[in-house]
Amino acid sequence: MTRVLVLNGPNLGTLGHRQPEIYGSKTLDEINEWLGRVADSWGWELSPFQSNHEGGLVDFLEQHGPVCNGVLINPGALTHYGLSLRDALAALTVPVVEVHLSNIHAREEFRRRSVTAEVARGVVTGFGWQSYLLGLEALRGLIGGS
Amino acid sequence: MTRVLVLNGPNLGTLGHRQPEIYGSKTLDEINEWLGRVADSWGWELSPFQSNHEGGLVDFLEQHGPVCNGVLINPGALTHYGLSLRDALAALTVPVVEVHLSNIHAREEFRRRSVTAEVARGVVTGFGWQSYLLGLEALRGLIGGS
Amino acid sequence: MTRVLVLNGPNLGTLGHRQPEIYGSKTLDEINEWLGRVADSWGWELSPFQSNHEGGLVDFLEQHGPVCNGVLINPGALTHYGLSLRDALAALTVPVVEVHLSNIHAREEFRRRSVTAEVARGVVTGFGWQSYLLGLEALRGLIGGS
Amino acid sequence: MTRVLVLNGPNLGTLGHRQPEIYGSKTLDEINEWLGRVADSWGWELSPFQSNHEGGLVDFLEQHGPVCNGVLINPGALTHYGLSLRDALAALTVPVVEVHLSNIHAREEFRRRSVTAEVARGVVTGFGWQSYLLGLEALRGLIGGS
Amino acid sequence: MTRVLVLNGPNLGTLGHRQPEIYGSKTLDEINEWLGRVADSWGWELSPFQSNHEGGLVDFLEQHGPVCNGVLINPGALTHYGLSLRDALAALTVPVVEVHLSNIHAREEFRRRSVTAEVARGVVTGFGWQSYLLGLEALRGLIGGS
Amino acid sequence: MTRVLVLNGPNLGTLGHRQPEIYGSKTLDEINEWLGRVADSWGWELSPFQSNHEGGLVDFLEQHGPVCNGVLINPGALTHYGLSLRDALAALTVPVVEVHLSNIHAREEFRRRSVTAEVARGVVTGFGWQSYLLGLEALRGLIGGS
Amino acid sequence: MTRVLVLNGPNLGTLGHRQPEIYGSKTLDEINEWLGRVADSWGWELSPFQSNHEGGLVDFLEQHGPVCNGVLINPGALTHYGLSLRDALAALTVPVVEVHLSNIHAREEFRRRSVTAEVARGVVTGFGWQSYLLGLEALRGLIGGS
Amino acid sequence: MTRVLVLNGPNLGTLGHRQPEIYGSKTLDEINEWLGRVADSWGWELSPFQSNHEGGLVDFLEQHGPVCNGVLINPGALTHYGLSLRDALAALTVPVVEVHLSNIHAREEFRRRSVTAEVARGVVTGFGWQSYLLGLEALRGLIGGS
Amino acid sequence: MTRVLVLNGPNLGTLGHRQPEIYGSKTLDEINEWLGRVADSWGWELSPFQSNHEGGLVDFLEQHGPVCNGVLINPGALTHYGLSLRDALAALTVPVVEVHLSNIHAREEFRRRSVTAEVARGVVTGFGWQSYLLGLEALRGLIGGS
Amino acid sequence: MTRVLVLNGPNLGTLGHRQPEIYGSKTLDEINEWLGRVADSWGWELSPFQSNHEGGLVDFLEQHGPVCNGVLINPGALTHYGLSLRDALAALTVPVVEVHLSNIHAREEFRRRSVTAEVARGVVTGFGWQSYLLGLEALRGLIGGS
Amino acid sequence: MTRVLVLNGPNLGTLGHRQPEIYGSKTLDEINEWLGRVADSWGWELSPFQSNHEGGLVDFLEQHGPVCNGVLINPGALTHYGLSLRDALAALTVPVVEVHLSNIHAREEFRRRSVTAEVARGVVTGFGWQSYLLGLEALRGLIGGS
Amino acid sequence: MTRVLVLNGPNLGTLGHRQPEIYGSKTLDEINEWLGRVADSWGWELSPFQSNHEGGLVDFLEQHGPVCNGVLINPGALTHYGLSLRDALAALTVPVVEVHLSNIHAREEFRRRSVTAEVARGVVTGFGWQSYLLGLEALRGLIGGS
């Protein structure tokens, strides 16, 4: 069975409440539920995980990375400086897809550089919670599905 | 009826032949055909256009931009310096989605900056020809479909 | 008889329609007409030309540059990267005046550098369509009129 | 009655004498006289002021800024570092037009950045003493005249 | 008796009138009065001085610096380029506290660097006119009071 | 009742012991106690929290941020790269005041940029443990107290 | 039979007339004729092409690139920013030789960087029209001739 | 008895499995065992600790730093941005030796700057797991052994 | 008779008192007296002038520059940003010699760039008050003496 | 008789042995022999010289530069930092041609800047040992031959 | 028999005398003697060489590099700009280990970049003369010993 | 007896012949002779030395530095990159004075940075061969004379 990790970095646990004019009004639970339904229909299993700790994300990848088929990740602000997370992603042999709610190319200068995207297969950015759905579909193209 | 412009910039007319190890083996016609089938199923009409001339893309946007519902664009190398194309995209009131075949975050330094993405709604990068499909779906989320 | 080329670069053909809060509501035809009336009163002849193609502007300068007395140009976004246009202007022996509708010193960082202004005699920037009128008067000071 | 401040920064008191090959042979008095005649014909009153002291210019703007209709200014070398002058100009509610005798885009690198132009409405640069005349006309377009 | 210089740089004489949405509606006189009352209660004497001239501030420091116990200063825009003022402050042996009305870390890029703060003991920034009060208290902590 | 979070970032738990020539000899407990006494006198409640984990600070803000009236924070070294903490602070609707023991403008180059100060209301830096007291008073000015 | 494309970019159609003190007095026709005579003597066929349009050069390479044995190119000012042309050259499997009339290392700063030379086999720069002859000989070394 | 902390940062818990072509095939347990045998022969005690959390490393240093004689540390990716770890190391009075498996001078640009090495006594980089042994010997030179 | 202006910029009026470990213990009056004796012995007349105002120095140069034979100047901190002073010096036709008490190449980074030295004939830096004597001799070499 | 210096800088004495995949398999003696035969056929005399010492190359140029008709030089790595060699070449009045075996535009970033090319007449780069032959021919065009 | 070159660059011949507070009090002869004893015990032969000439080091490497088993080098200040030495080291097929007496990461900014380390296998920096011993051991790990 | 080393770097052996419009027409022998006469009159002994080899200058300083009372040096182009020479100068305990014939602040950008001046006591630049005389006098001020 295809198993995919769905990781969310710092501050994404408050989605729906935090600055909805930028990040939208859907909560992370709602997004995960939605992704789960889509995954179900493909016969995939999703393992969602959120942490405000870079180390927590690395711990999780260390444990689950070797027994999954792909990773969907929104690293939050770690996108721009989380080199430890980057190294953890680079160590995986399965495809990684990075997603962002807002268009990182059109915000503050510091958000334009993604240190994690350099080790991902591809990036989807700017489509709100739909970025996750598109990212999941992208993963299906990379992994192959049922 | 929803009408979407599908623009491709310099060198994308030789897709499938040019450096397939980077850009894949599908031709642009095949991609457009595939996109067309998906669009058909939504009752959408696509207007594909490719040009090696930045001015050609601007001409096209000037003429068709005011009478379309969205733009899907792979600007090719213009991504990194085509400020005239950028201004033409910025002048549109419909949503623009930028796509790239390869992951621009993981190639040469100069490919990491996109001057056009700053005026797009979102970007899909790194999934080969599937970036187009994902981009089209992203547009559907932004425009709403029939 | 004094003959002056009035060149406009990419996206300026849609003046009056494109982002009027930045660029004003006068169309390029209206501006050219107005300039024409002023030129008439001086016994001057204007040759207006607009192209979204950098190459088109260079072609035009190549053909008409040697048989004119001055150039009034709004290079649009080429201002910031059009080195071919710059070289074409630098090759002229008649005075070149550069104009901009908006104040390029007060917008995005990348708009503050003009590669074409380095080879122009002077620049008028920020006064909307009046920049053209002031630029034409500036040319009269440089050329001398009837 | 429309009243306009005509400010000149450091070293501009020696116009006509200082490096005439760059700055021309007209003195500042002659320029002010010429501007005055034009203003007269519009029913405008000009208040010319020159100082080699940045603080002197700020003092003058503080006193006269609230009771004028516009400002025409050549900040001299303060253009490139006079942030106090910039703040004084930014505090005005009337339009500010910046002028330069020489083409600041075509001289030393450090002259290409104008910290004052960022808070002006527009800039005229490169036409010798005619820059002042063009700037005054530009002000008329912004203020509206009798 | 403890004597403290209260210096204000360019444009701060118009406080209350200049851009009140950024700098607040209290005038400098009102602030000085308020500070004076607080100082009185401590048995301190304040010597307020404002100048739009960097040289004026240096003159004042040269004369009064050797006979005071501390300096409270808002250098205005000189904060970012006033190296002469910096040197004058660095020459003092009494503590210097720098204050700013607005949060200089959250405005234009050029306002983030303070050349004067490098030679101050500390900085209070962003609390409107209260920055002065807090700065005065900070000075009391550094000097010790009656 | 007014409730204020008092946050301290990495290495601040060893205050009083770590490099006292830079950071002073007061422990964090002593500072918190002092702040508590002042808060008491205003009828305020303080919730002190220290963590060496950026994620721990974000967790705390996520939980307590929505039910407090203001935040006093010394982010320690996270000041210069903690973008996740920055985003957590930016998501708050209550005022944030940043404090530093030493003058960050007068130390190593990398300490001069504060990524968190960009989303704070103001900053107090350089007055040792008194920076906290001044910061608390600044908060009172922003929140209003009993 | 060996067939070589001889491409010239923007402004090179006016060679001999444009700034002869920099670019020499030979016209492009004269150079092409000379190159043709040399090529003839080797039994080679040359296909000269000049365009002021970057897109025109890309079009030509797209059509003729797959059926030639080598490319000799002077990209003109596109040398410094023509990333679309660069990508078109990079897609070729035959050797590319870049030539310049003037020594690009000894002119303005911006002319020192060649984005096209990065994908060429070698560069000849600074010998006037003889750069072309030397470049053609270089190509013979790379291709092998009759 | 001499006690030395042996710290390993993010992702080093998977040594031997992660990208062995870069980091070698020895696990961290094997390295620690080896180091332990060497330390034993000197009569030293080692306290190994690994964490993917920067905060975890700081916690550990806070607790054990005051009661050890030296620190051997491979900060992993924190090397390049972990300023909190840097401050924790800087606060120690015992010697710190930094080691790296791969040669950080010969990899990606961002790996060339070590913010932690600035506060270490010395660095050993590039010798695979032997870097640890060499680092331990270096510590012996700095501490002196039994 | 040869007349030389001896100019001193901001903070140099306090020489001898200000940071004597950097700037020495001789007062400016003592230096000027010493210079005067040397000048006397050559039959030269010196016109010393000190101001903390950049504008004051420009005023003085404007008035006395045209009737002197050379300028000896220590611009103080204006050395690094005083572009108005630079322009005033550049306008002179007599030789200018710049002197510094301390070695500007060996202090803070910002002191290494001299915007005024670019328009001087030569510079003497680092020899305390003797820099003035050497500078005066240098002027004699450039002017020729009696 | 025409005499040309053929200079080779550091490491070029091991040509043919050093990294032949980059620099080719011809030895320097073989290249010099080949060049000699060509020169002979023109009635030219070549003076080949190789040194690993920048000073050795400067010594040689000092002695032989005044009595030669041209210089062909491959400065090796000195190309990028040998400012003394640059000054020695700049002092010559005969033409200098710089050659490189590999394409310096397509290697490490630091190899793209040539400090010597700025004072040469032209450069041939990227054609292996043929770069020398082409460079010699280029010299013939500049000097004129028998 | 294993033969290792022990190279020392400029100024290292005066070790023990030059700035002992930075570089220690052991002379180079003493260090070489110590290294020799260690090497003897392994049955290795060391060839020590010191030169103040970059060319001298390149000469030595050219002659002895092909007949040795490894290189231990302290390039002195050439570390930061000696690109010729770098190329000579890069041409070797045996392992190179770079050592430094002082910690180059903790001194002046320019000492942090090592152009030679990029082509070495590893680096030992900061342990005084013990850096040599550690480097020699590191070589043994890379070469294998008797 | 006071003994001073007079060092001249690369290309200075050809003074009087090389580019006299920049460097003057006096030969180095003539300068040394002149300096010698002045030194004689003070009872000083000069040891002149010129080398085109950085290593040669370092060798000389190593041998003679410990037995002299001061150094007068014109490092030629080594000024801008000769870090080995810099370290050799930094190791001296006697005063070093750096001189330049031309004004290094007013030439190419790369000549404005002096890596050697950072370790000299002072610099005299721009007065032709008189820079040497002034430098020698400066040394007398630093050393004290007979």
PDB file of C-alpha atoms in Angstrom, chain L residues 7-60:
ATOM      1  CA  LEU L   7      61.232  48.438  -0.574  1.00  0.00           C
ATOM      2  CA  ASN L   8      59.684  48.590  -4.007  1.00  0.00           C
ATOM      3  CA  GLY L   9      57.392  45.936  -5.427  1.00  0.00           C
ATOM      4  CA  PRO L  10      56.600  44.646  -8.910  1.00  0.00           C
ATOM      5  CA  ASN L  11      57.156  46.850 -11.989  1.00  0.00           C
ATOM      6  CA  LEU L  12      58.728  49.669  -9.984  1.00  0.00           C
ATOM      7  CA  GLY L  13      62.158  48.805 -11.422  1.00  0.00           C
ATOM      8  CA  THR L  14      61.030  50.371 -14.676  1.00  0.00           C
ATOM      9  CA  LEU L  15      59.974  53.682 -13.164  1.00  0.00           C
ATOM     10  CA  GLY L  16      60.717  56.583 -15.461  1.00  0.00           C
ATOM     11  CA  HIS L  17      60.100  54.412 -18.483  1.00  0.00           C
ATOM     12  CA  ARG L  18      56.713  52.833 -17.697  1.00  0.00           C
ATOM     13  CA  GLN L  19      53.680  55.063 -18.416  1.00  0.00           C
ATOM     14  CA  PRO L  20      55.382  58.318 -17.338  1.00  0.00           C
ATOM     15  CA  GLU L  21      52.065  60.203 -17.664  1.00  0.00           C
ATOM     16  CA  ILE L  22      50.898  58.213 -14.616  1.00  0.00           C
ATOM     17  CA  TYR L  23      54.082  57.393 -12.742  1.00  0.00           C
ATOM     18  CA  GLY L  24      56.445  60.289 -13.603  1.00  0.00           C
ATOM     19  CA  SER L  25      59.812  60.359 -15.352  1.00  0.00           C
ATOM     20  CA  LYS L  26      62.190  59.847 -12.441  1.00  0.00           C
ATOM     21  CA  THR L  27      63.868  56.418 -12.337  1.00  0.00           C
ATOM     22  CA  LEU L  28      63.934  54.359  -9.171  1.00  0.00           C
ATOM     23  CA  ASP L  29      67.721  54.859  -8.963  1.00  0.00           C
ATOM     24  CA  GLU L  30      67.251  58.595  -9.038  1.00  0.00           C
ATOM     25  CA  ILE L  31      64.605  58.384  -6.318  1.00  0.00           C
ATOM     26  CA  ASN L  32      66.777  56.163  -4.160  1.00  0.00           C
ATOM     27  CA  GLU L  33      69.730  58.506  -4.647  1.00  0.00           C
ATOM     28  CA  TRP L  34      67.613  61.475  -3.590  1.00  0.00           C
ATOM     29  CA  LEU L  35      66.281  59.629  -0.554  1.00  0.00           C
ATOM     30  CA  GLY L  36      69.844  58.604   0.286  1.00  0.00           C
ATOM     31  CA  ARG L  37      71.026  62.216   0.340  1.00  0.00           C
ATOM     32  CA  VAL L  38      68.217  63.199   2.697  1.00  0.00           C
ATOM     33  CA  ALA L  39      68.917  60.182   4.905  1.00  0.00           C
ATOM     34  CA  ASP L  40      72.619  61.026   4.950  1.00  0.00           C
ATOM     35  CA  SER L  41      71.870  64.485   6.247  1.00  0.00           C
ATOM     36  CA  TRP L  42      70.036  62.832   9.162  1.00  0.00           C
ATOM     37  CA  GLY L  43      72.796  60.319   9.739  1.00  0.00           C
ATOM     38  CA  TRP L  44      70.501  57.487   8.552  1.00  0.00           C
ATOM     39  CA  GLU L  45      71.394  54.487   6.394  1.00  0.00           C
ATOM     40  CA  LEU L  46      68.955  53.295   3.723  1.00  0.00           C
ATOM     41  CA  SER L  47      68.781  49.737   2.340  1.00  0.00           C
ATOM     42  CA  PRO L  48      66.950  49.920  -0.975  1.00  0.00           C
ATOM     43  CA  PHE L  49      65.554  46.737  -2.498  1.00  0.00           C
ATOM     44  CA  GLN L  50      63.267  46.110  -5.462  1.00  0.00           C
ATOM     45  CA  SER L  51      61.713  42.858  -6.560  1.00  0.00           C
ATOM     46  CA  ASN L  52      59.022  41.735  -8.931  1.00  0.00           C
ATOM     47  CA  HIS L  53      58.540  38.681  -6.689  1.00  0.00           C
ATOM     48  CA  GLU L  54      56.228  38.889  -3.683  1.00  0.00           C
ATOM     49  CA  GLY L  55      58.297  36.062  -2.226  1.00  0.00           C
ATOM     50  CA  GLY L  56      61.449  38.091  -2.791  1.00  0.00           C
ATOM     51  CA  LEU L  57      60.078  40.938  -0.727  1.00  0.00           C
ATOM     52  CA  VAL L  58      59.036  38.545   2.033  1.00  0.00           C
ATOM     53  CA  ASP L  59      62.501  36.902   1.963  1.00  0.00           C
ATOM     54  CA  PHE L  60      64.120  40.312   2.308  1.00  0.00           C
TER      55      PHE L  60
END
